[in-house]
Amino acid sequence: MSELSLNDAVVTTRLDSVVNWARKNSLWPMPFGTACCAIEFMSVMASKYDMSRFGAEAMRFSPRQSDMMLVLGTVTNKMAPVLRTIYAQMAEPKWVISVGVCASSGGMYRTYATLQGIDRIIPVDVYVPGCPPRPESMIYGVIKLQEKIEKESLSMRKDHVRRFYESLDRQEQIQNDQGLTGQQTIQNMLRQAAKDKVASIF
Amino acid sequence: MDSIAITKTQLDGDRMIINMGPSHPVTHGTLRIVLELQGEIITHATPEIGYLHRGVEKLGENLSYQQFIPLTDRLNYTSSMMNNVGYTMAVEKMLGISIPRRAEQIRILVSELARIADHIICLGINAVDIGAFTAFLYLFRQRETVYDLFEMAAGQRLHTSFTRVGGLFRDLPPEFIPLCEQFLKDAPKAIDELEKLLTKNPIWHDRTKGVGALSVEEAINWGYSGPCLRACGLAHDLRVKQPYLGYDQYEFDIPVGTSGDVFDRYLVRVEEMRQSLRIIRQVIKTLESGPIIIDDYKIALPPKEKVYTRMESLIHHFKLIMHGMEMPVGEVYSSTEAANGELGFYIVSDGGKNPYRIRVRPPCLPIFSSFETKVKGRLIADAVAELGSMNVIAGELDR
Amino acid sequence: MSILDTLLKNHPTSILDSYRFRGDQTAVIAPASLMPVVDSLASQDFHFLVDVTAVDWFGKTEHQTRFEVVYHWLNLGSQERLRVKVRLQENEYLPSLAIRFKTADWYEREVYDMFGIHFEGHPNLTRLLTWSDFPGHPLRKDFPLDGGDPFCMSDSTSPFTH
Ligand code: SF4
């Protein structure tokens, strides 16, 4: 049967692009707001800037129901295991936008207490600079993520996810074996990573 | 009384432990409370804080006095202006200098605007938690105007870093006062609308009256200050009791409550917004012209034109940036009335370029430490109302 | 009569040092005199404990003791303020005020967390801001700012630049 005889009833395409097309236009954001950037994020969701115009309207506070995590604000070493747990709880496919310099690199807090960039402990897809970024930049970050999703390959995603869950298992094992808190486990893992000259623990 | 007793036995169920936070919509950021429940009644509530401990005090020991100003923005990020003012006042006290009158007046002006923005967030979010979403939307329009004003003055919506040791880093732009006057016209209407929605609303009464009531003695023992202390019935306001920046030249009242419950705190905050508007009106009327920063180039940078054209100013600029100010050896504690209460800065100087020790006395830390006693034996819904009205800002709580 | 003069009159031997600087009054005492001084402050209407913190004089030879615990008091009637500083050595204990002033509870926990100073009689002296097995006490002067975090180093020492 030739394609022509079906007329407009069927569209042929690659699996990647149809799945990605659907994914990119229905992002469900979950704000992981910890500090000042979260205050600015309120404006992004309110009437003046309104993120729903870009297909990211249904804000959920539960990680189980969302697929785009916005990390808004400083993530401290004390918060690090919490962030990892929440990321792990999100259903696949999931993406992370790191909003503000604090989340992206530790920002002005180059101290013992602050995690120097969340990409050390979870995979990040888009970074939005600024302290705090203006609402426009946050929206721009979401648009950039949509562009990224469009080009993603489904098989590569799998690999990426597997690596994270493996590191989570490793974390749990160290934690139980040595009887440490989650925070200290991640600290030790970070130190080990630095020794091995890798930039992250997953 | 009887009806409550009946509900209590009805609600009595099994013992249960639930974990609220650190990522929970009601905790607004990074608090964690482990609640132990007997049915719906809270038997224990253990708060855990530190999830936003960023090491600000340690960082301050490694920065010069001027460089610490941006970090003060990020303490109470809903009203950064007041932190800027509080910190620079502490450094000025250490130096023993006084600043030009216009700078003082502008500091009062922006502080009061920040107080309004802070109370708007506190009341709006408290109402949202309790289930009244409309008030939030009504108030947030006004908050955007305040942020527009801040952007005009300082170039940033949230993190203003507007003050400098010895004054301000720049004067108000000419468009500021007209927009501010427009705000003075619109804001009272919004506050009235808020009151129409909530003050006589029976649901609001049910959820807030009697929740978290406290006597004045208890409140002092817990270290309460600001609106939470005034709601208990003590008219303690540093702007009046220990006037700074010339607050004593303006007329305003200190609202006080009677029982210290969530409803009283709400009333106090609403009235404080009105009083702040009153102060702003008087400041605008009496705003003097003149310099906005002292012209001692050992403390404040010389103006840019001079740096580019005069050798001496260039040297001053270089000296100040590279070697910092000449600080006396000693220690000061300086406090201001921030939106949450007494915001104190304790600075110890060993005469060096950086402070030897810098301590921030956060107003909400002692208030939040009383959380367990206040919600014990109450319903879990009361804990939500109480938490919102304490106005805990993690940035200054954990520093 | 200012509160500092009253204290000097009532506790002539326990006040090690006293001074005024920019209008702030300071009295310096030894750990053993903390309770009597607090008692006499209470009798003078100083009921508001504004703040408790500490200073580490590590490596400063002009100070005989390593730590100073700093209390700020306010008299809500006369609006007078007083700073009481307690000098103590690294292994010395301080009586806790948490029973009498509930606000001292978290402040003392914070001082314990940040400086490692122990308060005797505190109902729950655990870390407040850092986690329970955090190594060291961050605000001590011999604690590095980056806490030894390899990712926190300056660019020249970072393992990721070549
Ligand atoms: S990036 Fe700036 S605004 Fe955002 S959390 Fe960090 S300090 Fe706050």
XYZ file of C-alpha atoms in Angstrom, chain B residues 78 252 329:
3
model
C 11.545 40.238 50.928
C 2.907 57.892 63.353
C 39.297 49.003 67.146
